[in-house]
Amino acid sequence: MNKSPWIEQLHRTRPERLLEENVSTDVAIIGGGISGIMTAYFTLRYTEKRVALIEGGLVGHGATGHNAGQIVSDFERPFREMVAQFGLEATSNAVSAIEGTWETLEELMHQTNIQVPISYSTGYIGYSTVEQIKAELENMYWRKQGGLPVETLLIASESKEALQGLNPAYQTFVSYIPNKDIWSLLETDDEQYIAVHSSKRACVNSALLTESLAGYLLQTYPERFSLFEKTMVEMIDLGSRSAAISVVGGKEVKSHRVVLCTNGFEQLHIKNSGVNLDTKFHHSVTGTVGYMAGYLDPIDRPPTANTYFEHDNALKPYEPYFYLTRRPFEIESKLKHNLVCVGGPEFDLEDLSAYDRKHEIPKQTAADLDSFLKRAYAHAPKGEIEYKYQWHGLMGYTPNRLRMIGAEPCNPTLMYNLGCNGIGIMASIFGGKRIAMMLAGKKMKPLLFDPQDMRCLIA
Ligand SMILES: Cc1cc2nc3c(=O)[nH]c(=O)nc-3n(C[C@H](O)[C@H](O)[C@H](O)COP(=O)(O)OP(=O)(O)OC[C@H]3O[C@@H](n4cnc5c(N)ncnc54)[C@H](O)[C@@H]3O)c2cc1C
């Protein structure tokens, strides 16, 4: 079973349109998730170009319809680690760019007037070990050095002694409060948590956002926007100023530029003037499958979006953590509930194409989610919980675990807004706007998201 609450909420009435004849366009976008639709939106808004969006299945049904739907401006790599690899300035510029995307989203919602609920809240991140606290303080220290805002870290007064000898430079980032207040912010009875950090968060059904934006674009730009669904791209043949895109069934799209918004490079071959682009690179976008579960509750508490680093998960890069969201949720009868969702377990795939969208959530994974919820969430129902939804989705990871946004160095006819990572909603929106600016001919300052040239050298 892969039953996502986001897909259930779509109630789509728009007819599907398949590619039934050869067409030509200025910009072909492949992949109709949040990154594809955002790229289309900004391109139509900021250029005069014609855009064709080509989706192998249905809009919003990939990772975009199978995530946690938290809007956060976090990265999945600790700030301190990015500074060590890329330097302070480059890291701060990249982080600042994503954090600035809150405004872009607000502006988009205002400009389009699409009616998609977004529940804003303060998100709390709970830490349970001194090592985790120290690592977070180091992140905060470097953020401050990079000129970025820093929220105070609240630490349990009861743990003050264990933190003796803390680097004096970190003391200004810390405030001590009673342990019970930390548990209260995290809505937990679990006494392992000894510190909490807060950040701006929001919850959205990103599939609904994507679907609604598709409807808006079709209506607003009937002359310049076309959308083809159930149209799987097999091959892109890049020329110097154009590309031929072949789809399953034999039809073809000719375009001046192609933007890949496919999450990874699933089921797609790319040729550069008839020669295969280095497949080693394209296979370097690896897959991770994330699992989630959700149940309905009475609507008697405000929205929340919390993250929990447990004892066993020392804050090492890429180690899994658990997250919990609660938000108002409307089902068929228009009855509003709270939907409580938990997620965290992730498993790497050798090969992205090995992911089966319909596979059952493994029993042990479902049990792990249930057991986390019962130990961490103070308001979890007593006894057996009836999960109305259990779902999973695929996250594509680039080797440096940052989204890749921009033109292919070997041939700029091809562009990317992909490699979603597990936190990809904000980065997809940012990427869509950045691509549109590039297509509008604006010179952009370099950023860590720029595709790196490895293949030309290898070829
Ligand atoms: C369990 C889970 C939880 C997550 N939680 C969060 C979260 O809380 N916050 C957050 O910011 N991010 C989260 N993410 C990540 C987020 O969902 C992704 O970053 C985002 O949805 C990626 O969007 P996308 O458009 O790049 O990819 P997708 O939504 O996967 O869209 C790619 C589309 O490309 C299409 N496609 C692929 N190949 C072809 C082809 N050859 N021809 C035509 N079409 C093709 C696919 O059918 C698909 O629809 C989570 C992900 C998962 C799996």
Coordinates of C-alpha atoms and ligand atoms in Angstrom, one line a residue:
M1 CA 0.0 0.0 0.0
N2 CA 1.2 3.5 -0.8
K3 CA -1.7 5.7 0.4
S4 CA -0.8 9.3 0.7
P5 CA -3.2 11.9 2.2
W6 CA -1.9 14.4 -0.3
I7 CA -3.0 12.5 -3.3
E8 CA -6.4 11.7 -1.7
Q9 CA -7.0 15.4 -1.2
L10 CA -6.6 16.2 -4.9
H11 CA -10.1 15.6 -6.2
R12 CA -8.9 16.4 -9.6
T13 CA -11.4 17.2 -12.4
R14 CA -8.9 18.4 -15.1
P15 CA -8.8 16.0 -18.1
E16 CA -5.5 14.3 -18.9
R17 CA -3.8 15.4 -22.1
L18 CA -1.3 13.0 -23.6
L19 CA 1.2 14.0 -26.3
E20 CA -0.5 12.8 -29.5
E21 CA 1.4 14.7 -32.1
N22 CA 4.9 16.2 -32.5
V23 CA 5.1 19.6 -31.1
S24 CA 7.7 22.4 -30.8
T25 CA 8.3 24.8 -28.0
D26 CA 10.9 27.2 -26.5
V27 CA 11.3 25.5 -23.1
A28 CA 10.5 21.8 -22.4
I29 CA 10.3 20.9 -18.8
I30 CA 10.4 17.3 -17.9
G31 CA 8.8 16.2 -14.7
G32 CA 5.5 17.6 -13.2
G33 CA 6.4 17.7 -9.5
I34 CA 6.8 20.8 -7.5
S35 CA 10.1 21.6 -9.2
G36 CA 8.7 21.3 -12.7
I37 CA 5.6 23.3 -12.0
M38 CA 7.6 26.0 -10.2
T39 CA 10.0 26.2 -13.1
A40 CA 7.1 26.5 -15.5
Y41 CA 5.4 29.2 -13.4
F42 CA 8.4 31.5 -13.1
T43 CA 9.4 31.0 -16.7
L44 CA 6.0 31.9 -17.9
R45 CA 5.9 34.9 -15.5
Y46 CA 9.4 36.3 -16.2
T47 CA 9.8 35.5 -19.9
E48 CA 7.8 35.5 -23.1
K49 CA 8.8 31.9 -23.9
R50 CA 6.4 29.0 -24.7
V51 CA 6.7 26.3 -22.2
A52 CA 5.7 22.6 -22.5
L53 CA 5.6 20.5 -19.3
I54 CA 6.0 16.8 -19.9
E55 CA 5.1 14.4 -17.1
G56 CA 5.4 10.6 -17.2
G57 CA 2.5 10.0 -14.8
L58 CA 0.3 12.6 -13.3
V59 CA 1.2 16.0 -12.0
G60 CA 2.2 16.0 -8.3
H61 CA 2.2 12.2 -8.0
G62 CA 5.9 11.7 -7.5
A63 CA 7.9 12.7 -4.3
T64 CA 5.7 15.8 -4.3
G65 CA 2.7 13.7 -3.5
H66 CA 4.5 11.5 -1.0
N67 CA 6.3 13.7 1.4
A68 CA 5.8 15.2 4.8
G69 CA 4.8 18.6 3.3
Q70 CA 6.8 20.7 5.7
I71 CA 8.0 23.9 4.3
V72 CA 11.4 24.6 5.9
S73 CA 14.5 26.4 4.7
D74 CA 16.9 23.9 6.2
F75 CA 19.5 21.9 4.4
E76 CA 20.2 18.3 5.1
R77 CA 23.8 18.9 5.6
P78 CA 25.0 20.6 8.8
F79 CA 26.1 24.2 8.3
R80 CA 29.5 23.5 9.9
E81 CA 30.1 20.7 7.5
M82 CA 29.2 22.8 4.4
V83 CA 31.5 25.5 5.7
A84 CA 34.4 23.0 6.0
Q85 CA 33.8 21.8 2.4
F86 CA 32.8 24.9 0.5
G87 CA 33.9 27.8 2.7
L88 CA 31.9 30.3 4.8
E89 CA 30.9 32.7 2.1
A90 CA 29.7 30.2 -0.4
T91 CA 27.7 28.3 2.3
S92 CA 26.2 31.5 3.7
N93 CA 25.1 32.7 0.3
A94 CA 23.4 29.4 -0.5
V95 CA 21.7 29.2 2.8
S96 CA 20.6 32.8 2.6
A97 CA 19.2 32.2 -0.9
I98 CA 17.0 29.4 0.3
E99 CA 15.9 31.3 3.5
G100 CA 14.9 34.2 1.3
T101 CA 12.5 31.9 -0.6
W102 CA 9.8 32.3 2.1
E103 CA 9.1 35.7 0.5
T104 CA 9.0 34.2 -3.0
L105 CA 6.4 31.7 -1.8
E106 CA 4.3 34.4 -0.1
E107 CA 4.4 36.5 -3.3
L108 CA 3.5 33.5 -5.5
M109 CA 0.4 32.7 -3.3
H110 CA -0.6 36.4 -3.4
Q111 CA 0.0 36.8 -7.2
T112 CA -1.8 33.6 -8.3
N113 CA -4.5 33.7 -5.6
I114 CA -4.7 29.9 -5.6
Q115 CA -6.6 28.5 -2.6
V116 CA -4.2 26.0 -1.1
P117 CA -4.0 26.0 2.7
I118 CA -0.6 26.7 4.3
S119 CA -0.4 26.3 8.0
Y120 CA 2.4 28.4 9.5
S121 CA 3.9 27.4 12.8
T122 CA 7.1 27.5 14.9
G123 CA 8.9 24.2 14.5
Y124 CA 10.8 22.7 17.4
I125 CA 13.9 20.6 17.0
G126 CA 14.6 18.4 20.1
Y127 CA 18.1 17.2 21.1
S128 CA 18.8 14.5 23.5
T129 CA 22.6 14.4 23.9
V130 CA 25.4 16.8 24.8
E131 CA 27.2 15.9 21.5
Q132 CA 24.1 16.9 19.5
I133 CA 24.0 20.2 21.4
K134 CA 27.6 20.9 20.8
A135 CA 27.3 20.2 17.1
E136 CA 24.3 22.5 16.9
L137 CA 26.1 25.3 18.7
E138 CA 28.9 24.9 16.2
N139 CA 26.4 25.4 13.4
M140 CA 25.1 28.4 15.1
Y141 CA 28.6 29.9 15.6
W142 CA 29.3 29.6 11.9
R143 CA 25.9 31.0 10.9
K144 CA 26.7 34.0 13.0
Q145 CA 30.1 34.4 11.4
G146 CA 28.3 34.2 8.0
G147 CA 26.0 37.0 8.9
L148 CA 22.9 34.9 9.2
P149 CA 20.3 35.2 11.9
V150 CA 20.6 32.8 14.9
E151 CA 17.9 31.6 17.2
T152 CA 18.7 31.0 20.9
L153 CA 19.2 27.3 21.8
L154 CA 17.1 26.5 24.9
I155 CA 18.9 24.0 27.1
A156 CA 17.6 22.3 30.3
S157 CA 19.0 24.0 33.4
E158 CA 19.4 20.4 34.8
S159 CA 22.0 19.8 32.0
K160 CA 24.1 22.9 32.7
E161 CA 26.7 20.9 34.6
A162 CA 27.1 18.4 31.8
L163 CA 27.9 21.4 29.5
Q164 CA 30.6 22.9 31.6
G165 CA 33.7 23.8 29.6
L166 CA 31.5 24.8 26.7
N167 CA 33.4 27.0 24.2
P168 CA 32.8 30.6 25.6
A169 CA 32.0 31.8 22.1
Y170 CA 28.9 29.6 22.2
Q171 CA 27.5 30.9 25.5
T172 CA 25.8 33.8 23.9
F173 CA 23.6 31.4 21.8
V174 CA 22.3 29.6 24.9
S175 CA 19.5 30.2 27.4
Y176 CA 18.7 27.7 30.2
I177 CA 15.1 26.8 31.1
P178 CA 13.6 24.0 33.2
N179 CA 13.6 20.6 31.5
K180 CA 9.8 20.4 31.7
D181 CA 9.5 23.5 29.5
I182 CA 11.6 21.8 26.9
W183 CA 9.3 18.7 26.9
S184 CA 6.3 21.0 26.8
L185 CA 7.6 22.8 23.6
L186 CA 8.3 19.4 22.0
E187 CA 4.9 18.1 23.2
T188 CA 6.6 15.1 24.6
D189 CA 6.7 13.1 27.9
D190 CA 9.9 11.6 26.8
E191 CA 12.5 12.7 29.2
Q192 CA 15.5 12.1 26.9
Y193 CA 15.2 15.6 25.4
I194 CA 17.5 18.2 27.0
A195 CA 17.5 21.0 24.5
V196 CA 15.3 22.6 21.9
H197 CA 15.8 24.9 19.0
S198 CA 13.1 26.7 17.0
S199 CA 12.7 27.7 13.4
K200 CA 10.0 29.0 11.1
R201 CA 8.0 26.3 9.4
A202 CA 4.8 25.7 7.6
C203 CA 2.8 22.7 6.3
V204 CA 1.3 22.4 2.9
N205 CA 0.0 19.7 0.6
S206 CA 2.6 20.2 -2.1
A207 CA 0.7 17.9 -4.5
L208 CA -2.3 20.2 -4.2
L209 CA -0.1 23.2 -4.6
T210 CA 1.4 21.7 -7.8
E211 CA -2.0 20.6 -9.2
S212 CA -3.6 24.0 -8.4
L213 CA -0.7 25.8 -10.0
A214 CA -1.0 23.6 -13.1
G215 CA -4.7 24.6 -13.4
Y216 CA -3.7 28.3 -12.9
L217 CA -1.0 28.2 -15.7
L218 CA -3.3 26.4 -18.2
Q219 CA -5.9 29.1 -17.6
T220 CA -3.6 32.1 -17.5
Y221 CA -1.3 31.2 -20.4
P222 CA -3.4 29.2 -22.8
E223 CA -1.2 30.4 -25.8
R224 CA 2.1 29.7 -24.2
F225 CA 1.7 26.8 -21.8
S226 CA 0.9 23.2 -22.6
L227 CA 0.9 20.2 -20.3
F228 CA 1.3 16.6 -21.3
E229 CA 0.7 13.9 -18.8
K230 CA 1.2 10.1 -19.0
T231 CA 3.9 11.0 -21.4
M232 CA 7.2 9.3 -20.4
V233 CA 10.3 10.8 -22.0
E234 CA 12.7 8.1 -23.2
M235 CA 15.5 10.1 -24.8
I236 CA 16.8 13.6 -25.1
D237 CA 19.1 14.3 -28.0
L238 CA 20.9 17.6 -27.4
G239 CA 22.1 19.8 -30.3
S240 CA 23.9 23.1 -29.9
R241 CA 20.8 25.2 -29.8
S242 CA 17.9 22.8 -29.6
A243 CA 16.9 19.4 -28.4
A244 CA 14.8 16.5 -29.7
I245 CA 12.8 14.8 -26.9
S246 CA 11.4 11.4 -27.7
V247 CA 8.6 10.0 -25.7
V248 CA 7.2 6.5 -25.3
G249 CA 4.8 5.9 -28.2
G250 CA 7.1 7.6 -30.7
K251 CA 6.1 11.2 -30.7
E252 CA 8.7 14.0 -30.3
V253 CA 9.0 17.5 -28.8
K254 CA 11.4 19.9 -30.3
S255 CA 12.6 22.7 -28.0
H256 CA 15.3 25.3 -27.6
R257 CA 16.0 24.4 -24.0
V258 CA 15.2 21.4 -21.8
V259 CA 14.9 21.6 -18.0
L260 CA 15.1 18.3 -16.2
C261 CA 12.9 18.3 -13.1
T262 CA 12.8 14.6 -12.7
N263 CA 14.0 14.2 -9.1
G264 CA 16.7 11.9 -10.5
F265 CA 17.4 10.6 -13.9
E266 CA 14.9 7.8 -14.0
Q267 CA 14.3 6.0 -17.2
L268 CA 15.9 8.7 -19.3
H269 CA 18.8 8.6 -21.8
I270 CA 20.6 11.8 -22.8
K271 CA 22.7 12.2 -25.9
N272 CA 24.9 15.1 -26.8
S273 CA 25.0 15.5 -30.6
G274 CA 24.3 11.9 -30.9
V275 CA 26.8 10.7 -28.3
N276 CA 25.7 9.5 -24.9
L277 CA 26.5 11.9 -22.1
D278 CA 28.6 10.3 -19.4
T279 CA 26.2 7.9 -17.8
K280 CA 28.4 7.5 -14.8
F281 CA 27.5 11.0 -13.8
H282 CA 23.9 10.5 -14.4
H283 CA 23.9 7.4 -12.3
S284 CA 25.5 9.3 -9.5
V285 CA 22.1 10.7 -8.5
T286 CA 21.2 8.1 -6.0
G287 CA 17.8 7.2 -4.5
T288 CA 16.6 7.1 -0.9
V289 CA 13.1 5.9 0.0
G290 CA 11.4 7.7 2.9
Y291 CA 8.4 6.2 4.8
M292 CA 5.6 7.9 6.6
A293 CA 2.3 7.2 8.5
G294 CA -0.6 9.4 9.5
Y295 CA -3.8 9.3 11.4
L296 CA -6.8 11.7 12.0
D297 CA -7.4 13.4 15.3
P298 CA -10.0 15.9 16.5
I299 CA -9.1 19.4 15.5
D300 CA -8.3 20.7 19.0
R301 CA -4.6 21.7 18.8
P302 CA -2.8 24.2 16.6
P303 CA -0.5 23.2 13.7
T304 CA 3.0 22.1 14.5
A305 CA 6.1 20.7 12.8
N306 CA 8.7 19.2 15.1
T307 CA 11.9 17.1 14.7
Y308 CA 13.4 14.7 17.2
F309 CA 17.0 13.7 17.4
E310 CA 17.0 10.7 19.8
H311 CA 19.7 9.2 21.9
D312 CA 20.7 6.6 19.4
N313 CA 21.0 9.1 16.6
A314 CA 24.1 11.1 17.4
L315 CA 23.9 14.1 15.1
K316 CA 26.0 12.6 12.4
P317 CA 25.5 13.7 8.8
Y318 CA 22.6 11.9 7.0
E319 CA 21.6 9.9 10.1
P320 CA 17.9 9.5 10.3
Y321 CA 15.8 11.4 12.7
F322 CA 12.0 11.4 13.3
Y323 CA 9.7 14.2 12.5
L324 CA 6.1 14.9 13.4
T325 CA 3.6 17.3 11.9
R326 CA 0.0 18.2 12.8
R327 CA -2.2 20.3 10.6
P328 CA -5.9 20.8 9.8
F329 CA -7.0 18.3 7.1
E330 CA -10.2 18.3 5.1
I331 CA -11.6 15.0 3.8
E332 CA -14.4 14.2 1.4
S333 CA -17.2 15.2 3.7
K334 CA -15.6 18.6 4.2
L335 CA -15.2 17.5 7.9
K336 CA -12.0 19.0 9.2
H337 CA -9.7 17.0 11.3
N338 CA -6.1 17.3 12.5
L339 CA -3.8 15.1 10.5
V340 CA -0.9 13.9 12.5
C341 CA 2.0 12.5 10.4
V342 CA 5.3 10.9 11.4
G343 CA 8.3 10.1 9.3
G344 CA 11.9 9.4 9.6
P345 CA 13.0 5.9 8.4
E346 CA 14.9 6.1 5.1
F347 CA 16.6 3.4 3.0
D348 CA 19.1 3.9 0.3
L349 CA 18.6 2.3 -3.2
E350 CA 21.4 1.3 -5.4
D351 CA 19.5 2.2 -8.5
L352 CA 16.7 4.8 -8.7
S353 CA 14.8 2.7 -11.3
A354 CA 14.5 -0.1 -8.7
Y355 CA 11.9 1.9 -6.8
D356 CA 8.5 0.5 -7.0
R357 CA 5.9 3.3 -6.3
K358 CA 3.3 0.7 -5.2
H359 CA 5.3 -1.4 -2.8
E360 CA 4.1 -2.1 0.8
I361 CA 5.6 -0.2 3.6
P362 CA 7.8 -2.8 5.4
K363 CA 6.2 -4.1 8.6
Q364 CA 9.2 -3.3 10.7
T365 CA 9.3 0.3 9.4
A366 CA 5.6 0.7 10.2
A367 CA 6.3 -0.6 13.7
D368 CA 9.3 1.8 14.2
L369 CA 7.1 4.8 13.2
D370 CA 4.3 3.6 15.6
S371 CA 6.8 3.1 18.4
F372 CA 8.4 6.5 17.9
L373 CA 5.0 8.2 18.0
K374 CA 4.0 6.4 21.2
R375 CA 7.2 7.3 23.0
A376 CA 7.7 10.8 21.8
Y377 CA 4.2 12.4 21.2
A378 CA 2.5 13.2 24.5
H379 CA -0.9 13.4 22.7
A380 CA -0.7 10.1 20.9
P381 CA -3.9 8.0 21.2
K382 CA -3.7 5.3 23.9
G383 CA -3.8 1.8 22.6
E384 CA -3.7 0.8 18.9
I385 CA -3.5 3.6 16.5
E386 CA -5.5 3.4 13.3
Y387 CA -3.3 4.8 10.6
K388 CA -5.5 6.0 7.7
Y389 CA -2.5 6.7 5.6
Q390 CA 0.9 4.9 5.1
W391 CA 3.0 6.1 2.3
H392 CA 6.5 6.4 0.8
G393 CA 8.4 8.4 -1.8
L394 CA 11.7 8.6 -3.6
M395 CA 14.3 11.3 -2.9
G396 CA 17.1 11.8 -5.5
Y397 CA 20.4 12.8 -4.0
T398 CA 23.2 14.4 -5.9
P399 CA 26.7 13.4 -4.7
N400 CA 27.2 16.6 -2.7
R401 CA 23.6 16.4 -1.4
L402 CA 22.7 19.8 -2.7
R403 CA 20.1 20.5 -5.2
M404 CA 21.5 21.0 -8.7
I405 CA 20.1 24.1 -10.4
G406 CA 21.4 25.5 -13.7
A407 CA 22.8 24.7 -17.1
E408 CA 24.7 21.6 -18.0
P409 CA 28.3 22.7 -18.5
C410 CA 28.8 20.3 -21.4
N411 CA 25.8 21.7 -23.3
P412 CA 23.7 24.5 -21.8
T413 CA 20.7 23.5 -24.0
L414 CA 20.1 21.1 -21.0
M415 CA 19.3 22.6 -17.6
Y416 CA 18.6 21.0 -14.2
N417 CA 16.4 21.7 -11.2
L418 CA 16.7 18.3 -9.5
G419 CA 18.4 16.1 -6.9
C420 CA 15.6 17.0 -4.5
N421 CA 17.1 15.8 -1.2
G422 CA 14.6 15.0 1.6
I423 CA 14.1 18.8 2.1
G424 CA 13.2 19.9 -1.3
I425 CA 10.1 22.1 -1.4
M426 CA 11.8 25.4 -0.8
A427 CA 14.8 24.5 -2.9
S428 CA 12.4 23.5 -5.8
I429 CA 10.7 26.9 -5.6
F430 CA 14.1 28.7 -5.4
G431 CA 15.4 26.6 -8.3
G432 CA 12.3 27.3 -10.5
K433 CA 12.9 31.0 -10.1
R434 CA 16.6 30.8 -10.7
I435 CA 16.1 28.8 -13.9
A436 CA 13.6 31.4 -15.1
M437 CA 16.0 34.2 -14.5
M438 CA 18.7 32.4 -16.4
L439 CA 16.2 31.8 -19.3
A440 CA 15.4 35.5 -19.2
G441 CA 19.0 36.2 -19.9
K442 CA 19.9 37.5 -16.4
K443 CA 23.5 37.0 -15.3
M444 CA 23.4 35.1 -12.0
K445 CA 25.9 35.1 -9.2
P446 CA 27.5 31.7 -8.8
L447 CA 26.0 29.5 -6.1
L448 CA 26.7 26.1 -4.6
F449 CA 23.7 24.7 -6.6
D450 CA 25.4 25.4 -10.0
P451 CA 26.0 22.1 -11.8
Q452 CA 29.7 21.1 -11.7
D453 CA 31.4 20.1 -14.8
M454 CA 32.8 16.6 -14.6
R455 CA 31.5 14.9 -17.6
C456 CA 33.2 16.9 -20.4
L457 CA 36.5 16.0 -18.7
I458 CA 35.6 12.3 -18.5
A459 CA 34.1 12.0 -22.0
Ligands
LIG1 C1 8.9 10.6 2.6 C2 9.4 12.0 2.2 C3 9.2 13.1 3.0 C4 9.6 14.3 2.6 N1 9.4 15.4 3.4 C5 9.7 16.6 2.9 C6 9.4 17.8 3.7 O1 8.8 17.7 4.8 N2 9.8 19.0 3.3 C7 10.4 19.2 2.1 O2 10.8 20.3 1.7 N3 10.7 18.1 1.3 C8 10.3 16.8 1.7 N4 10.6 15.8 0.9 C9 11.2 16.0 -0.4 C10 10.3 16.6 -1.4 O3 9.1 15.9 -1.5 C11 11.0 16.7 -2.7 O4 12.1 17.4 -2.6 C12 10.1 17.3 -3.8 O5 8.8 16.8 -3.9 C13 10.8 17.1 -5.1 O6 10.0 17.5 -6.2 P1 10.4 17.2 -7.7 O7 9.5 17.9 -8.5 O8 11.9 17.5 -7.8 O9 10.3 15.6 -7.8 P2 9.0 14.7 -8.0 O10 7.8 15.2 -7.2 O11 9.4 13.3 -7.7 O12 8.6 15.0 -9.5 C14 9.4 14.4 -10.5 C15 8.5 14.0 -11.6 O13 9.2 13.7 -12.7 C16 8.5 12.7 -13.4 N5 9.5 12.0 -14.3 C17 10.6 11.3 -13.9 N6 11.2 10.7 -15.0 C18 10.4 11.1 -16.1 C19 10.5 10.9 -17.5 N7 11.5 10.2 -18.0 N8 9.6 11.4 -18.3 C20 8.6 12.2 -17.8 N9 8.4 12.4 -16.5 C21 9.3 11.9 -15.6 C22 8.0 11.8 -12.3 O14 6.9 11.0 -12.8 C23 7.6 12.8 -11.3 O15 6.3 13.2 -11.3 C24 10.2 14.5 1.3 C25 10.3 13.4 0.4 C26 9.9 12.2 0.9 C27 10.0 11.0 -0.1

